[in-house]
Amino acid sequence: MTRLCRRGVSPRIQWQLEQQGVHPLLARIYAGRGIVLRSELDYEFSSLLPPARLTHAAAAAVLLADAIAGQQRILIIADYDCDGATACALGIRALRAFGAEVDYLVPNRFTYGYGLSPDIVELAATKKPNLIVTVDNGIASVDGVARARQLGIATLITDHHLPGDELPAADCIVNPNLPGCTFPSKHLAGVGVIFYVLLALRAELRERNWFSLSNGRSEPKLAALLDLVALGTVADVVRLDHNNRVLVSQGLKRIRQGQLNPGLRALFRAAGRNPEKASGNDLGFLIGPRVNAAGRLADMSLGIECLITDDDGRALNIAQQLDALNRERREIESGMQEQALLQIARAAPDLDDAAAAAAVSLFDADWHQGVVGIVAARIKERLHRPVFAFARGGGGEIKGSGRSIAGLHLRDALDLLSKRAPGLLLRFGGHAMAAGVTMRESDFARFRELFAAIADELLAPADRTHTLETDGGLEAAYFTITTARLLEAEVWGQGFPAPLFQDEFVVESQRILKDKHLKLRLRKGTQSLDAIQFNFDQAPGNTIRAAYRLAINDYNGVQTPQLMIEHIENHSL
């Protein structure tokens, strides 16, 4: 069941924003998202929180500066998703520009699993590094850091995941979620954390007079790497607080101006999208999945190589490989999703009965380990319930990826489960909305039962109803391409959602496209315009209330305003 709910907006705050020069429509939208002052919409680079406020960033800078000055070998250990890939590419590009001897290693998820494990350290040791730097992982790698120490390898952990009860004994840890860290933005992505460390490193090298004409070292412009920061931040679906909006806005600005690295330019080309018109949506739904496809089906080294090469031809060749992998991923995902729905149907023939369960856990011996996270996300969206999907790993283990809904902190739920059933979970970690877990295949049924019971305890009744928050109605005068462009130009994302409106319409005509999409002609007052609902499940009546986004339909070079329908309520049939 889906319920439409209009966001509360303070007329006084809306008026204040208008008086400060904010467009009237944007003033209403921003007031509904808690914006009070125009300064909160200032996305200039100077608005970023200073690196000195991030706990241990200065210590990390000293560690790296000493390694660079001592010509030590630095090895970056990256995670295998888009955040990890962009963080790794950012580190490689910046550290090499600073004069470091740096290489990278990204674990194959199917062989080594996640994080800086002892096995990964053994593999890393073959490259004879003096310093290991983790990006987007490492906060839970107690054993891996211990093994590195035994081998005489220093470690710098940069991560944003929530820490467990025990921290690794690394030489330095930078994580905004560390206990005692007072950094105001707790939502930096992994790429954001390493970017801050690099800002601190540049400041440290300045103090050492590292950049001077006499030694021939020029100071690199880290702002040139903000395209990577924007991509990783959006793709990892972290909350877009003000600091993250600055990072994303600055990255998008550079992309639109054509100041993007060859790999990113090639990925836009492979996706058939003009970077001059880039939006956060493009990063999250077009570019991010193509980079992620490498880690899901093959080796994330492919994605990283795409982002670190300066050869346009090589970048395009890799981007085309990533595009092919993404198409393959979509095919695999489609089949797995069908099988997941069949599992649910067997357990609860009526989908409403399945949605009545507090949580859903799914497992198939033939599922692809790299795609279970997407399947969990799709089923979560369909049922509005926390979902885990599992695939076989090796040695009698299964590996699951989970997605949650508002009201259930997924990692906290796993932590509670591990305390109630010691030994059931072999490994787990993650965020509020996404997490991963490894356990024995023989324990799946027990996990399914315990996870559902914990979700039943933690989820309030109101959390189980899917609520679409809207920005109310949109005046007919705003059904224009100009308004659509105005909205597209702003920064939207997780925790700062793109505008969603709701209105009542008369359905003038309707037809089905490709057996699953609904094309409509709607009328509000005297205004008529096209609308589309993807993957619709019910034909509308004569009059509807619809939740929609305003977009631009570009067909054969002709642009017209179009409504993207998210939800329909029939008023008459």
PDB file of N, CA and C in Angstrom, residues 113-208:
ATOM      1  N   GLY A 113      36.385 -11.648  -1.071  1.00  0.00           N
ATOM      2  CA  GLY A 113      35.372 -10.991  -0.258  1.00  0.00           C
ATOM      3  C   GLY A 113      35.709  -9.531  -0.034  1.00  0.00           C
ATOM      4  N   TYR A 114      35.121  -8.969   1.006  1.00  0.00           N
ATOM      5  CA  TYR A 114      35.194  -7.534   1.243  1.00  0.00           C
ATOM      6  C   TYR A 114      36.265  -7.166   2.278  1.00  0.00           C
ATOM      7  N   GLY A 115      36.920  -6.046   2.034  1.00  0.00           N
ATOM      8  CA  GLY A 115      37.782  -5.465   3.062  1.00  0.00           C
ATOM      9  C   GLY A 115      39.225  -5.928   3.030  1.00  0.00           C
ATOM     10  N   LEU A 116      39.991  -5.370   3.956  1.00  0.00           N
ATOM     11  CA  LEU A 116      41.420  -5.678   4.076  1.00  0.00           C
ATOM     12  C   LEU A 116      41.592  -6.932   4.927  1.00  0.00           C
ATOM     13  N   SER A 117      41.366  -8.073   4.303  1.00  0.00           N
ATOM     14  CA  SER A 117      41.489  -9.344   5.017  1.00  0.00           C
ATOM     15  C   SER A 117      42.955  -9.761   5.069  1.00  0.00           C
ATOM     16  N   PRO A 118      43.303 -10.706   5.956  1.00  0.00           N
ATOM     17  CA  PRO A 118      44.692 -11.204   5.982  1.00  0.00           C
ATOM     18  C   PRO A 118      45.140 -11.743   4.622  1.00  0.00           C
ATOM     19  N   ASP A 119      44.228 -12.390   3.891  1.00  0.00           N
ATOM     20  CA  ASP A 119      44.585 -12.912   2.566  1.00  0.00           C
ATOM     21  C   ASP A 119      44.937 -11.783   1.602  1.00  0.00           C
ATOM     22  N   ILE A 120      44.188 -10.686   1.678  1.00  0.00           N
ATOM     23  CA  ILE A 120      44.488  -9.550   0.811  1.00  0.00           C
ATOM     24  C   ILE A 120      45.831  -8.931   1.188  1.00  0.00           C
ATOM     25  N   VAL A 121      46.129  -8.893   2.472  1.00  0.00           N
ATOM     26  CA  VAL A 121      47.419  -8.355   2.909  1.00  0.00           C
ATOM     27  C   VAL A 121      48.556  -9.218   2.372  1.00  0.00           C
ATOM     28  N   GLU A 122      48.366 -10.523   2.400  1.00  0.00           N
ATOM     29  CA  GLU A 122      49.391 -11.426   1.852  1.00  0.00           C
ATOM     30  C   GLU A 122      49.604 -11.141   0.366  1.00  0.00           C
ATOM     31  N   LEU A 123      48.483 -10.933  -0.354  1.00  0.00           N
ATOM     32  CA  LEU A 123      48.592 -10.617  -1.781  1.00  0.00           C
ATOM     33  C   LEU A 123      49.261  -9.262  -1.971  1.00  0.00           C
ATOM     34  N   ALA A 124      48.875  -8.296  -1.145  1.00  0.00           N
ATOM     35  CA  ALA A 124      49.461  -6.958  -1.236  1.00  0.00           C
ATOM     36  C   ALA A 124      50.966  -7.001  -0.968  1.00  0.00           C
ATOM     37  N   ALA A 125      51.380  -7.864  -0.055  1.00  0.00           N
ATOM     38  CA  ALA A 125      52.794  -7.932   0.334  1.00  0.00           C
ATOM     39  C   ALA A 125      53.694  -8.303  -0.842  1.00  0.00           C
ATOM     40  N   THR A 126      53.136  -8.989  -1.843  1.00  0.00           N
ATOM     41  CA  THR A 126      53.945  -9.358  -3.016  1.00  0.00           C
ATOM     42  C   THR A 126      54.375  -8.127  -3.808  1.00  0.00           C
ATOM     43  N   LYS A 127      53.673  -7.001  -3.604  1.00  0.00           N
ATOM     44  CA  LYS A 127      54.035  -5.752  -4.274  1.00  0.00           C
ATOM     45  C   LYS A 127      55.025  -4.931  -3.444  1.00  0.00           C
ATOM     46  N   LYS A 128      55.374  -5.460  -2.267  1.00  0.00           N
ATOM     47  CA  LYS A 128      56.365  -4.855  -1.375  1.00  0.00           C
ATOM     48  C   LYS A 128      56.060  -3.385  -1.031  1.00  0.00           C
ATOM     49  N   PRO A 129      54.843  -3.109  -0.542  1.00  0.00           N
ATOM     50  CA  PRO A 129      54.536  -1.727  -0.155  1.00  0.00           C
ATOM     51  C   PRO A 129      55.112  -1.393   1.218  1.00  0.00           C
ATOM     52  N   ASN A 130      55.402  -0.117   1.427  1.00  0.00           N
ATOM     53  CA  ASN A 130      55.751   0.367   2.762  1.00  0.00           C
ATOM     54  C   ASN A 130      54.507   0.829   3.524  1.00  0.00           C
ATOM     55  N   LEU A 131      53.508   1.270   2.758  1.00  0.00           N
ATOM     56  CA  LEU A 131      52.282   1.805   3.357  1.00  0.00           C
ATOM     57  C   LEU A 131      51.076   1.344   2.559  1.00  0.00           C
ATOM     58  N   ILE A 132      50.099   0.749   3.250  1.00  0.00           N
ATOM     59  CA  ILE A 132      48.816   0.399   2.645  1.00  0.00           C
ATOM     60  C   ILE A 132      47.809   1.480   3.025  1.00  0.00           C
ATOM     61  N   VAL A 133      47.087   1.970   2.031  1.00  0.00           N
ATOM     62  CA  VAL A 133      46.012   2.941   2.256  1.00  0.00           C
ATOM     63  C   VAL A 133      44.707   2.311   1.782  1.00  0.00           C
ATOM     64  N   THR A 134      43.765   2.154   2.681  1.00  0.00           N
ATOM     65  CA  THR A 134      42.462   1.628   2.252  1.00  0.00           C
ATOM     66  C   THR A 134      41.547   2.793   1.889  1.00  0.00           C
ATOM     67  N   VAL A 135      40.704   2.579   0.887  1.00  0.00           N
ATOM     68  CA  VAL A 135      39.673   3.554   0.540  1.00  0.00           C
ATOM     69  C   VAL A 135      38.330   2.837   0.508  1.00  0.00           C
ATOM     70  N   ASP A 136      37.359   3.404   1.212  1.00  0.00           N
ATOM     71  CA  ASP A 136      36.001   2.873   1.285  1.00  0.00           C
ATOM     72  C   ASP A 136      35.951   1.489   1.938  1.00  0.00           C
ATOM     73  N   ASN A 137      36.922   1.163   2.755  1.00  0.00           N
ATOM     74  CA  ASN A 137      36.905  -0.108   3.493  1.00  0.00           C
ATOM     75  C   ASN A 137      37.989  -0.053   4.556  1.00  0.00           C
ATOM     76  N   GLY A 138      37.994  -1.053   5.426  1.00  0.00           N
ATOM     77  CA  GLY A 138      39.081  -1.185   6.381  1.00  0.00           C
ATOM     78  C   GLY A 138      38.706  -0.962   7.826  1.00  0.00           C
ATOM     79  N   ILE A 139      37.564  -0.319   8.084  1.00  0.00           N
ATOM     80  CA  ILE A 139      37.226   0.014   9.461  1.00  0.00           C
ATOM     81  C   ILE A 139      36.954  -1.232  10.302  1.00  0.00           C
ATOM     82  N   ALA A 140      36.614  -2.345   9.644  1.00  0.00           N
ATOM     83  CA  ALA A 140      36.366  -3.591  10.374  1.00  0.00           C
ATOM     84  C   ALA A 140      37.501  -4.601  10.200  1.00  0.00           C
ATOM     85  N   SER A 141      38.605  -4.182   9.572  1.00  0.00           N
ATOM     86  CA  SER A 141      39.672  -5.129   9.206  1.00  0.00           C
ATOM     87  C   SER A 141      40.698  -5.284  10.324  1.00  0.00           C
ATOM     88  N   VAL A 142      40.243  -5.775  11.455  1.00  0.00           N
ATOM     89  CA  VAL A 142      41.115  -5.951  12.618  1.00  0.00           C
ATOM     90  C   VAL A 142      42.233  -6.954  12.311  1.00  0.00           C
ATOM     91  N   ASP A 143      41.863  -8.109  11.767  1.00  0.00           N
ATOM     92  CA  ASP A 143      42.852  -9.158  11.496  1.00  0.00           C
ATOM     93  C   ASP A 143      43.788  -8.776  10.360  1.00  0.00           C
ATOM     94  N   GLY A 144      43.244  -8.102   9.329  1.00  0.00           N
ATOM     95  CA  GLY A 144      44.077  -7.708   8.196  1.00  0.00           C
ATOM     96  C   GLY A 144      45.140  -6.695   8.590  1.00  0.00           C
ATOM     97  N   VAL A 145      44.758  -5.724   9.403  1.00  0.00           N
ATOM     98  CA  VAL A 145      45.726  -4.724   9.865  1.00  0.00           C
ATOM     99  C   VAL A 145      46.778  -5.380  10.757  1.00  0.00           C
ATOM    100  N   ALA A 146      46.344  -6.319  11.578  1.00  0.00           N
ATOM    101  CA  ALA A 146      47.296  -7.031  12.440  1.00  0.00           C
ATOM    102  C   ALA A 146      48.317  -7.791  11.595  1.00  0.00           C
ATOM    103  N   ARG A 147      47.845  -8.407  10.508  1.00  0.00           N
ATOM    104  CA  ARG A 147      48.769  -9.147   9.638  1.00  0.00           C
ATOM    105  C   ARG A 147      49.730  -8.187   8.940  1.00  0.00           C
ATOM    106  N   ALA A 148      49.247  -7.035   8.514  1.00  0.00           N
ATOM    107  CA  ALA A 148      50.128  -6.048   7.886  1.00  0.00           C
ATOM    108  C   ALA A 148      51.209  -5.605   8.857  1.00  0.00           C
ATOM    109  N   ARG A 149      50.826  -5.411  10.106  1.00  0.00           N
ATOM    110  CA  ARG A 149      51.793  -4.996  11.128  1.00  0.00           C
ATOM    111  C   ARG A 149      52.862  -6.075  11.309  1.00  0.00           C
ATOM    112  N   GLN A 150      52.447  -7.339  11.320  1.00  0.00           N
ATOM    113  CA  GLN A 150      53.407  -8.442  11.441  1.00  0.00           C
ATOM    114  C   GLN A 150      54.417  -8.442  10.297  1.00  0.00           C
ATOM    115  N   LEU A 151      53.931  -8.001   9.116  1.00  0.00           N
ATOM    116  CA  LEU A 151      54.793  -7.984   7.936  1.00  0.00           C
ATOM    117  C   LEU A 151      55.579  -6.685   7.813  1.00  0.00           C
ATOM    118  N   GLY A 152      55.396  -5.788   8.770  1.00  0.00           N
ATOM    119  CA  GLY A 152      56.140  -4.532   8.757  1.00  0.00           C
ATOM    120  C   GLY A 152      55.587  -3.501   7.798  1.00  0.00           C
ATOM    121  N   ILE A 153      54.304  -3.633   7.461  1.00  0.00           N
ATOM    122  CA  ILE A 153      53.671  -2.694   6.535  1.00  0.00           C
ATOM    123  C   ILE A 153      52.781  -1.735   7.330  1.00  0.00           C
ATOM    124  N   ALA A 154      52.989  -0.436   7.177  1.00  0.00           N
ATOM    125  CA  ALA A 154      52.150   0.554   7.843  1.00  0.00           C
ATOM    126  C   ALA A 154      50.780   0.611   7.171  1.00  0.00           C
ATOM    127  N   THR A 155      49.774   1.038   7.926  1.00  0.00           N
ATOM    128  CA  THR A 155      48.418   1.087   7.368  1.00  0.00           C
ATOM    129  C   THR A 155      47.735   2.411   7.703  1.00  0.00           C
ATOM    130  N   LEU A 156      47.078   2.953   6.695  1.00  0.00           N
ATOM    131  CA  LEU A 156      46.217   4.128   6.837  1.00  0.00           C
ATOM    132  C   LEU A 156      44.819   3.717   6.374  1.00  0.00           C
ATOM    133  N   ILE A 157      43.875   3.740   7.290  1.00  0.00           N
ATOM    134  CA  ILE A 157      42.493   3.361   6.963  1.00  0.00           C
ATOM    135  C   ILE A 157      41.696   4.626   6.668  1.00  0.00           C
ATOM    136  N   THR A 158      41.119   4.710   5.477  1.00  0.00           N
ATOM    137  CA  THR A 158      40.153   5.777   5.180  1.00  0.00           C
ATOM    138  C   THR A 158      38.847   5.087   4.804  1.00  0.00           C
ATOM    139  N   ASP A 159      37.812   5.381   5.554  1.00  0.00           N
ATOM    140  CA  ASP A 159      36.550   4.657   5.391  1.00  0.00           C
ATOM    141  C   ASP A 159      35.415   5.551   5.873  1.00  0.00           C
ATOM    142  N   HIS A 160      34.191   5.157   5.566  1.00  0.00           N
ATOM    143  CA  HIS A 160      33.032   5.899   6.079  1.00  0.00           C
ATOM    144  C   HIS A 160      31.992   4.964   6.681  1.00  0.00           C
ATOM    145  N   HIS A 161      32.243   3.658   6.621  1.00  0.00           N
ATOM    146  CA  HIS A 161      31.307   2.694   7.194  1.00  0.00           C
ATOM    147  C   HIS A 161      31.334   2.774   8.725  1.00  0.00           C
ATOM    148  N   LEU A 162      30.254   2.322   9.331  1.00  0.00           N
ATOM    149  CA  LEU A 162      30.162   2.382  10.788  1.00  0.00           C
ATOM    150  C   LEU A 162      31.143   1.411  11.424  1.00  0.00           C
ATOM    151  N   PRO A 163      31.903   1.847  12.423  1.00  0.00           N
ATOM    152  CA  PRO A 163      32.864   0.951  13.081  1.00  0.00           C
ATOM    153  C   PRO A 163      32.180  -0.039  14.002  1.00  0.00           C
ATOM    154  N   GLY A 164      32.831  -1.171  14.213  1.00  0.00           N
ATOM    155  CA  GLY A 164      32.326  -2.164  15.151  1.00  0.00           C
ATOM    156  C   GLY A 164      32.841  -1.878  16.559  1.00  0.00           C
ATOM    157  N   ASP A 165      32.737  -2.879  17.424  1.00  0.00           N
ATOM    158  CA  ASP A 165      33.163  -2.705  18.813  1.00  0.00           C
ATOM    159  C   ASP A 165      34.679  -2.567  18.943  1.00  0.00           C
ATOM    160  N   GLU A 166      35.417  -3.167  18.000  1.00  0.00           N
ATOM    161  CA  GLU A 166      36.883  -3.118  18.042  1.00  0.00           C
ATOM    162  C   GLU A 166      37.406  -2.441  16.784  1.00  0.00           C
ATOM    163  N   LEU A 167      38.318  -1.485  16.974  1.00  0.00           N
ATOM    164  CA  LEU A 167      38.937  -0.807  15.839  1.00  0.00           C
ATOM    165  C   LEU A 167      40.246  -1.487  15.479  1.00  0.00           C
ATOM    166  N   PRO A 168      40.601  -1.520  14.195  1.00  0.00           N
ATOM    167  CA  PRO A 168      41.890  -2.087  13.818  1.00  0.00           C
ATOM    168  C   PRO A 168      43.035  -1.220  14.350  1.00  0.00           C
ATOM    169  N   ALA A 169      44.149  -1.850  14.665  1.00  0.00           N
ATOM    170  CA  ALA A 169      45.306  -1.133  15.233  1.00  0.00           C
ATOM    171  C   ALA A 169      46.149  -0.541  14.113  1.00  0.00           C
ATOM    172  N   ALA A 170      45.530   0.307  13.299  1.00  0.00           N
ATOM    173  CA  ALA A 170      46.217   0.928  12.164  1.00  0.00           C
ATOM    174  C   ALA A 170      47.088   2.084  12.641  1.00  0.00           C
ATOM    175  N   ASP A 171      48.027   2.505  11.801  1.00  0.00           N
ATOM    176  CA  ASP A 171      48.840   3.668  12.130  1.00  0.00           C
ATOM    177  C   ASP A 171      47.986   4.931  12.183  1.00  0.00           C
ATOM    178  N   CYS A 172      46.946   4.960  11.366  1.00  0.00           N
ATOM    179  CA  CYS A 172      46.038   6.105  11.374  1.00  0.00           C
ATOM    180  C   CYS A 172      44.699   5.668  10.784  1.00  0.00           C
ATOM    181  N   ILE A 173      43.600   6.177  11.344  1.00  0.00           N
ATOM    182  CA  ILE A 173      42.252   5.908  10.822  1.00  0.00           C
ATOM    183  C   ILE A 173      41.547   7.244  10.620  1.00  0.00           C
ATOM    184  N   VAL A 174      41.014   7.438   9.421  1.00  0.00           N
ATOM    185  CA  VAL A 174      40.196   8.622   9.135  1.00  0.00           C
ATOM    186  C   VAL A 174      38.814   8.135   8.735  1.00  0.00           C
ATOM    187  N   ASN A 175      37.836   8.486   9.545  1.00  0.00           N
ATOM    188  CA  ASN A 175      36.454   8.053   9.307  1.00  0.00           C
ATOM    189  C   ASN A 175      35.548   9.018  10.074  1.00  0.00           C
ATOM    190  N   PRO A 176      34.668   9.740   9.399  1.00  0.00           N
ATOM    191  CA  PRO A 176      33.808  10.698  10.101  1.00  0.00           C
ATOM    192  C   PRO A 176      32.893  10.046  11.126  1.00  0.00           C
ATOM    193  N   ASN A 177      32.739   8.728  11.036  1.00  0.00           N
ATOM    194  CA  ASN A 177      31.879   8.010  11.980  1.00  0.00           C
ATOM    195  C   ASN A 177      32.648   7.358  13.127  1.00  0.00           C
ATOM    196  N   LEU A 178      33.930   7.704  13.261  1.00  0.00           N
ATOM    197  CA  LEU A 178      34.697   7.222  14.416  1.00  0.00           C
ATOM    198  C   LEU A 178      34.113   7.787  15.709  1.00  0.00           C
ATOM    199  N   PRO A 179      34.102   7.008  16.774  1.00  0.00           N
ATOM    200  CA  PRO A 179      33.682   7.558  18.064  1.00  0.00           C
ATOM    201  C   PRO A 179      34.549   8.763  18.431  1.00  0.00           C
ATOM    202  N   GLY A 180      33.905   9.852  18.805  1.00  0.00           N
ATOM    203  CA  GLY A 180      34.640  11.043  19.193  1.00  0.00           C
ATOM    204  C   GLY A 180      34.960  11.992  18.065  1.00  0.00           C
ATOM    205  N   CYS A 181      34.725  11.578  16.818  1.00  0.00           N
ATOM    206  CA  CYS A 181      34.982  12.481  15.694  1.00  0.00           C
ATOM    207  C   CYS A 181      33.889  13.548  15.663  1.00  0.00           C
ATOM    208  N   THR A 182      34.280  14.802  15.654  1.00  0.00           N
ATOM    209  CA  THR A 182      33.317  15.905  15.711  1.00  0.00           C
ATOM    210  C   THR A 182      33.056  16.533  14.337  1.00  0.00           C
ATOM    211  N   PHE A 183      33.512  15.900  13.286  1.00  0.00           N
ATOM    212  CA  PHE A 183      33.275  16.431  11.935  1.00  0.00           C
ATOM    213  C   PHE A 183      31.769  16.531  11.709  1.00  0.00           C
ATOM    214  N   PRO A 184      31.259  17.703  11.344  1.00  0.00           N
ATOM    215  CA  PRO A 184      29.806  17.892  11.273  1.00  0.00           C
ATOM    216  C   PRO A 184      29.097  17.020  10.237  1.00  0.00           C
ATOM    217  N   SER A 185      29.773  16.687   9.154  1.00  0.00           N
ATOM    218  CA  SER A 185      29.148  15.860   8.122  1.00  0.00           C
ATOM    219  C   SER A 185      29.521  14.403   8.332  1.00  0.00           C
ATOM    220  N   LYS A 186      28.561  13.613   8.776  1.00  0.00           N
ATOM    221  CA  LYS A 186      28.795  12.185   9.013  1.00  0.00           C
ATOM    222  C   LYS A 186      28.494  11.339   7.771  1.00  0.00           C
ATOM    223  N   HIS A 187      28.194  12.009   6.659  1.00  0.00           N
ATOM    224  CA  HIS A 187      27.689  11.272   5.502  1.00  0.00           C
ATOM    225  C   HIS A 187      28.634  11.275   4.307  1.00  0.00           C
ATOM    226  N   LEU A 188      29.903  11.619   4.526  1.00  0.00           N
ATOM    227  CA  LEU A 188      30.866  11.530   3.432  1.00  0.00           C
ATOM    228  C   LEU A 188      30.897  10.115   2.872  1.00  0.00           C
ATOM    229  N   ALA A 189      30.955   9.999   1.561  1.00  0.00           N
ATOM    230  CA  ALA A 189      31.198   8.695   0.939  1.00  0.00           C
ATOM    231  C   ALA A 189      32.688   8.370   1.086  1.00  0.00           C
ATOM    232  N   GLY A 190      33.062   7.153   0.721  1.00  0.00           N
ATOM    233  CA  GLY A 190      34.475   6.787   0.784  1.00  0.00           C
ATOM    234  C   GLY A 190      35.334   7.720  -0.043  1.00  0.00           C
ATOM    235  N   VAL A 191      34.843   8.104  -1.222  1.00  0.00           N
ATOM    236  CA  VAL A 191      35.596   9.012  -2.086  1.00  0.00           C
ATOM    237  C   VAL A 191      35.700  10.393  -1.450  1.00  0.00           C
ATOM    238  N   GLY A 192      34.692  10.789  -0.670  1.00  0.00           N
ATOM    239  CA  GLY A 192      34.743  12.062   0.031  1.00  0.00           C
ATOM    240  C   GLY A 192      35.789  12.058   1.124  1.00  0.00           C
ATOM    241  N   VAL A 193      35.930  10.940   1.828  1.00  0.00           N
ATOM    242  CA  VAL A 193      36.914  10.835   2.901  1.00  0.00           C
ATOM    243  C   VAL A 193      38.331  10.954   2.346  1.00  0.00           C
ATOM    244  N   ILE A 194      38.641  10.213   1.290  1.00  0.00           N
ATOM    245  CA  ILE A 194      40.001  10.281   0.747  1.00  0.00           C
ATOM    246  C   ILE A 194      40.254  11.653   0.121  1.00  0.00           C
ATOM    247  N   PHE A 195      39.227  12.293  -0.410  1.00  0.00           N
ATOM    248  CA  PHE A 195      39.396  13.648  -0.944  1.00  0.00           C
ATOM    249  C   PHE A 195      39.811  14.608   0.168  1.00  0.00           C
ATOM    250  N   TYR A 196      39.191  14.474   1.319  1.00  0.00           N
ATOM    251  CA  TYR A 196      39.550  15.316   2.461  1.00  0.00           C
ATOM    252  C   TYR A 196      40.973  15.038   2.932  1.00  0.00           C
ATOM    253  N   VAL A 197      41.353  13.771   2.935  1.00  0.00           N
ATOM    254  CA  VAL A 197      42.730  13.422   3.327  1.00  0.00           C
ATOM    255  C   VAL A 197      43.724  14.048   2.347  1.00  0.00           C
ATOM    256  N   LEU A 198      43.380  14.049   1.067  1.00  0.00           N
ATOM    257  CA  LEU A 198      44.268  14.629   0.063  1.00  0.00           C
ATOM    258  C   LEU A 198      44.344  16.151   0.191  1.00  0.00           C
ATOM    259  N   LEU A 199      43.232  16.786   0.564  1.00  0.00           N
ATOM    260  CA  LEU A 199      43.270  18.232   0.834  1.00  0.00           C
ATOM    261  C   LEU A 199      44.223  18.521   1.998  1.00  0.00           C
ATOM    262  N   ALA A 200      44.131  17.684   3.038  1.00  0.00           N
ATOM    263  CA  ALA A 200      45.026  17.861   4.190  1.00  0.00           C
ATOM    264  C   ALA A 200      46.471  17.593   3.790  1.00  0.00           C
ATOM    265  N   LEU A 201      46.684  16.602   2.918  1.00  0.00           N
ATOM    266  CA  LEU A 201      48.037  16.286   2.454  1.00  0.00           C
ATOM    267  C   LEU A 201      48.632  17.456   1.678  1.00  0.00           C
ATOM    268  N   ARG A 202      47.836  18.062   0.832  1.00  0.00           N
ATOM    269  CA  ARG A 202      48.347  19.221   0.079  1.00  0.00           C
ATOM    270  C   ARG A 202      48.758  20.348   1.021  1.00  0.00           C
ATOM    271  N   ALA A 203      47.944  20.587   2.053  1.00  0.00           N
ATOM    272  CA  ALA A 203      48.284  21.617   3.039  1.00  0.00           C
ATOM    273  C   ALA A 203      49.593  21.275   3.753  1.00  0.00           C
ATOM    274  N   GLU A 204      49.781  19.995   4.091  1.00  0.00           N
ATOM    275  CA  GLU A 204      51.006  19.558   4.763  1.00  0.00           C
ATOM    276  C   GLU A 204      52.218  19.732   3.852  1.00  0.00           C
ATOM    277  N   LEU A 205      52.066  19.386   2.576  1.00  0.00           N
ATOM    278  CA  LEU A 205      53.179  19.534   1.636  1.00  0.00           C
ATOM    279  C   LEU A 205      53.509  21.002   1.401  1.00  0.00           C
ATOM    280  N   ARG A 206      52.492  21.857   1.435  1.00  0.00           N
ATOM    281  CA  ARG A 206      52.754  23.297   1.330  1.00  0.00           C
ATOM    282  C   ARG A 206      53.632  23.764   2.492  1.00  0.00           C
ATOM    283  N   GLU A 207      53.286  23.259   3.688  1.00  0.00           N
ATOM    284  CA  GLU A 207      54.063  23.634   4.880  1.00  0.00           C
ATOM    285  C   GLU A 207      55.517  23.204   4.738  1.00  0.00           C
ATOM    286  N   ARG A 208      55.746  22.128   4.010  1.00  0.00           N
ATOM    287  CA  ARG A 208      57.112  21.617   3.833  1.00  0.00           C
ATOM    288  C   ARG A 208      57.799  22.222   2.611  1.00  0.00           C
TER     289      ARG A 208
END
